[in-house]
Amino acid sequence: MNHTDLFPYAGRSFVLNYGENLVFRNTYADDGTTVTAEFLTGPQTGTKMTMPFKWTALEGGFYLLSWQEEDQSTVVHCDNFEARASRSFYTMMNGNFYVLSGTISE
């Protein structure tokens, strides 16, 4: 990625649905440097955090996105916004690791 490139989905917001207990909204800042994650369902409903993220465009319309949450948990997404598909890899501070598949909507 050229660091002068702006994330193509900067300034947009998407709802990611990984099932009944994990639905959240990712809002990418206009400058493409931060993402705000807001939990819409599940035990963390109402939790909102903003953190810097990195991105890389992959072939086939996929984007590899990564960030570290406020509690130091790590998140890696492989998202295709046009195909409305998301795959996430999430490692919690306690060592629990999750691989999730879900859908993306606006």
PDB file of C-alpha atoms in Angstrom:
ATOM      1  CA  MET A   1       0.000   0.000   0.000  1.00  0.00           C
ATOM      2  CA  ASN A   2       1.221   3.447  -0.817  1.00  0.00           C
ATOM      3  CA  HIS A   3       0.808   5.462   2.382  1.00  0.00           C
ATOM      4  CA  THR A   4      -0.506   8.444   0.434  1.00  0.00           C
ATOM      5  CA  ASP A   5      -3.456   6.377  -0.803  1.00  0.00           C
ATOM      6  CA  LEU A   6      -6.770   6.988   0.915  1.00  0.00           C
ATOM      7  CA  PHE A   7      -8.734   3.952   2.058  1.00  0.00           C
ATOM      8  CA  PRO A   8     -11.420   3.555  -0.659  1.00  0.00           C
ATOM      9  CA  TYR A   9     -14.197   3.233   1.941  1.00  0.00           C
ATOM     10  CA  ALA A  10     -13.122   6.213   4.076  1.00  0.00           C
ATOM     11  CA  GLY A  11     -16.089   8.212   5.315  1.00  0.00           C
ATOM     12  CA  ARG A  12     -18.422   5.216   5.110  1.00  0.00           C
ATOM     13  CA  SER A  13     -20.112   3.045   7.705  1.00  0.00           C
ATOM     14  CA  PHE A  14     -20.937  -0.667   7.492  1.00  0.00           C
ATOM     15  CA  VAL A  15     -22.861  -3.110   9.668  1.00  0.00           C
ATOM     16  CA  LEU A  16     -21.104  -6.452  10.085  1.00  0.00           C
ATOM     17  CA  ASN A  17     -23.270  -9.359  11.143  1.00  0.00           C
ATOM     18  CA  TYR A  18     -21.537 -12.442  12.501  1.00  0.00           C
ATOM     19  CA  GLY A  19     -24.681 -13.867  14.075  1.00  0.00           C
ATOM     20  CA  GLU A  20     -27.280 -12.944  16.635  1.00  0.00           C
ATOM     21  CA  ASN A  21     -24.808 -12.152  19.435  1.00  0.00           C
ATOM     22  CA  LEU A  22     -22.234 -10.269  17.379  1.00  0.00           C
ATOM     23  CA  VAL A  23     -23.412  -7.431  15.174  1.00  0.00           C
ATOM     24  CA  PHE A  24     -21.485  -4.200  15.047  1.00  0.00           C
ATOM     25  CA  ARG A  25     -20.980  -1.082  12.955  1.00  0.00           C
ATOM     26  CA  ASN A  26     -17.562  -0.107  11.608  1.00  0.00           C
ATOM     27  CA  THR A  27     -17.270   3.540  10.625  1.00  0.00           C
ATOM     28  CA  TYR A  28     -14.135   4.537   8.746  1.00  0.00           C
ATOM     29  CA  ALA A  29     -13.020   8.146   9.315  1.00  0.00           C
ATOM     30  CA  ASP A  30     -12.991  10.554   6.384  1.00  0.00           C
ATOM     31  CA  ASP A  31      -9.183  10.660   6.488  1.00  0.00           C
ATOM     32  CA  GLY A  32      -9.007   6.834   6.361  1.00  0.00           C
ATOM     33  CA  THR A  33      -6.769   6.493   9.414  1.00  0.00           C
ATOM     34  CA  THR A  34      -9.182   5.325  12.126  1.00  0.00           C
ATOM     35  CA  VAL A  35     -12.131   2.979  12.473  1.00  0.00           C
ATOM     36  CA  THR A  36     -14.866   3.291  15.094  1.00  0.00           C
ATOM     37  CA  ALA A  37     -16.397  -0.035  16.101  1.00  0.00           C
ATOM     38  CA  GLU A  38     -19.790   0.089  17.813  1.00  0.00           C
ATOM     39  CA  PHE A  39     -21.281  -3.130  19.168  1.00  0.00           C
ATOM     40  CA  LEU A  40     -24.989  -3.332  18.273  1.00  0.00           C
ATOM     41  CA  THR A  41     -25.819  -6.719  19.877  1.00  0.00           C
ATOM     42  CA  GLY A  42     -24.402  -9.158  22.387  1.00  0.00           C
ATOM     43  CA  PRO A  43     -22.749  -8.671  25.767  1.00  0.00           C
ATOM     44  CA  GLN A  44     -20.852  -5.568  24.616  1.00  0.00           C
ATOM     45  CA  THR A  45     -23.927  -3.755  23.203  1.00  0.00           C
ATOM     46  CA  GLY A  46     -23.336  -0.021  23.273  1.00  0.00           C
ATOM     47  CA  THR A  47     -19.550  -0.294  23.525  1.00  0.00           C
ATOM     48  CA  LYS A  48     -17.837   2.050  21.090  1.00  0.00           C
ATOM     49  CA  MET A  49     -14.119   2.391  20.452  1.00  0.00           C
ATOM     50  CA  THR A  50     -12.010   4.235  17.907  1.00  0.00           C
ATOM     51  CA  MET A  51      -8.584   3.027  16.912  1.00  0.00           C
ATOM     52  CA  PRO A  52      -6.063   3.440  14.107  1.00  0.00           C
ATOM     53  CA  PHE A  53      -6.160   0.732  11.461  1.00  0.00           C
ATOM     54  CA  LYS A  54      -3.999  -0.508   8.602  1.00  0.00           C
ATOM     55  CA  TRP A  55      -5.295  -1.753   5.275  1.00  0.00           C
ATOM     56  CA  THR A  56      -4.060  -3.484   2.162  1.00  0.00           C
ATOM     57  CA  ALA A  57      -5.991  -4.080  -1.050  1.00  0.00           C
ATOM     58  CA  LEU A  58      -6.003  -7.701  -2.196  1.00  0.00           C
ATOM     59  CA  GLU A  59      -7.054  -9.231  -5.505  1.00  0.00           C
ATOM     60  CA  GLY A  60     -10.737  -9.805  -6.200  1.00  0.00           C
ATOM     61  CA  GLY A  61     -12.020  -6.751  -4.319  1.00  0.00           C
ATOM     62  CA  PHE A  62     -10.893  -7.933  -0.886  1.00  0.00           C
ATOM     63  CA  TYR A  63      -9.290  -5.711   1.735  1.00  0.00           C
ATOM     64  CA  LEU A  64      -7.128  -6.897   4.597  1.00  0.00           C
ATOM     65  CA  LEU A  65      -7.793  -4.634   7.600  1.00  0.00           C
ATOM     66  CA  SER A  66      -6.129  -4.828  11.007  1.00  0.00           C
ATOM     67  CA  TRP A  67      -6.181  -3.005  14.317  1.00  0.00           C
ATOM     68  CA  GLN A  68      -5.654  -3.374  18.036  1.00  0.00           C
ATOM     69  CA  GLU A  69      -8.617  -2.624  20.285  1.00  0.00           C
ATOM     70  CA  GLU A  70      -8.494  -0.575  23.478  1.00  0.00           C
ATOM     71  CA  ASP A  71      -8.163  -3.749  25.603  1.00  0.00           C
ATOM     72  CA  GLN A  72      -5.185  -4.799  23.403  1.00  0.00           C
ATOM     73  CA  SER A  73      -7.173  -7.546  21.621  1.00  0.00           C
ATOM     74  CA  THR A  74      -6.179  -7.854  17.965  1.00  0.00           C
ATOM     75  CA  VAL A  75      -8.497  -7.949  14.959  1.00  0.00           C
ATOM     76  CA  VAL A  76      -7.818  -8.857  11.334  1.00  0.00           C
ATOM     77  CA  HIS A  77     -10.614  -8.634   8.754  1.00  0.00           C
ATOM     78  CA  CYS A  78     -10.643  -9.849   5.185  1.00  0.00           C
ATOM     79  CA  ASP A  79     -13.607  -7.875   3.841  1.00  0.00           C
ATOM     80  CA  ASN A  80     -15.156  -7.573   0.415  1.00  0.00           C
ATOM     81  CA  PHE A  81     -17.499  -4.599   0.659  1.00  0.00           C
ATOM     82  CA  GLU A  82     -18.979  -5.091  -2.816  1.00  0.00           C
ATOM     83  CA  ALA A  83     -19.648  -8.818  -2.316  1.00  0.00           C
ATOM     84  CA  ARG A  84     -20.901  -8.021   1.229  1.00  0.00           C
ATOM     85  CA  ALA A  85     -18.717 -10.709   2.824  1.00  0.00           C
ATOM     86  CA  SER A  86     -16.453 -10.577   5.867  1.00  0.00           C
ATOM     87  CA  ARG A  87     -14.062 -13.007   7.476  1.00  0.00           C
ATOM     88  CA  SER A  88     -12.544 -11.981  10.821  1.00  0.00           C
ATOM     89  CA  PHE A  89      -9.755 -13.306  12.991  1.00  0.00           C
ATOM     90  CA  TYR A  90      -9.914 -12.072  16.576  1.00  0.00           C
ATOM     91  CA  THR A  91      -7.473 -12.762  19.412  1.00  0.00           C
ATOM     92  CA  MET A  92      -8.541 -11.690  22.893  1.00  0.00           C
ATOM     93  CA  MET A  93      -6.105 -10.765  25.656  1.00  0.00           C
ATOM     94  CA  ASN A  94      -6.950 -13.994  27.519  1.00  0.00           C
ATOM     95  CA  GLY A  95      -5.702 -15.979  24.524  1.00  0.00           C
ATOM     96  CA  ASN A  96      -9.111 -16.952  23.097  1.00  0.00           C
ATOM     97  CA  PHE A  97      -9.007 -16.976  19.292  1.00  0.00           C
ATOM     98  CA  TYR A  98     -12.063 -16.708  17.040  1.00  0.00           C
ATOM     99  CA  VAL A  99     -12.513 -17.126  13.296  1.00  0.00           C
ATOM    100  CA  LEU A 100     -15.787 -15.563  12.138  1.00  0.00           C
ATOM    101  CA  SER A 101     -17.664 -15.357   8.829  1.00  0.00           C
ATOM    102  CA  GLY A 102     -20.369 -12.793   8.306  1.00  0.00           C
ATOM    103  CA  THR A 103     -22.153 -10.356   6.077  1.00  0.00           C
ATOM    104  CA  ILE A 104     -21.672  -6.648   5.427  1.00  0.00           C
ATOM    105  CA  SER A 105     -24.469  -4.123   4.856  1.00  0.00           C
ATOM    106  CA  GLU A 106     -24.703  -0.340   4.834  1.00  0.00           C
TER     107      GLU A 106
END
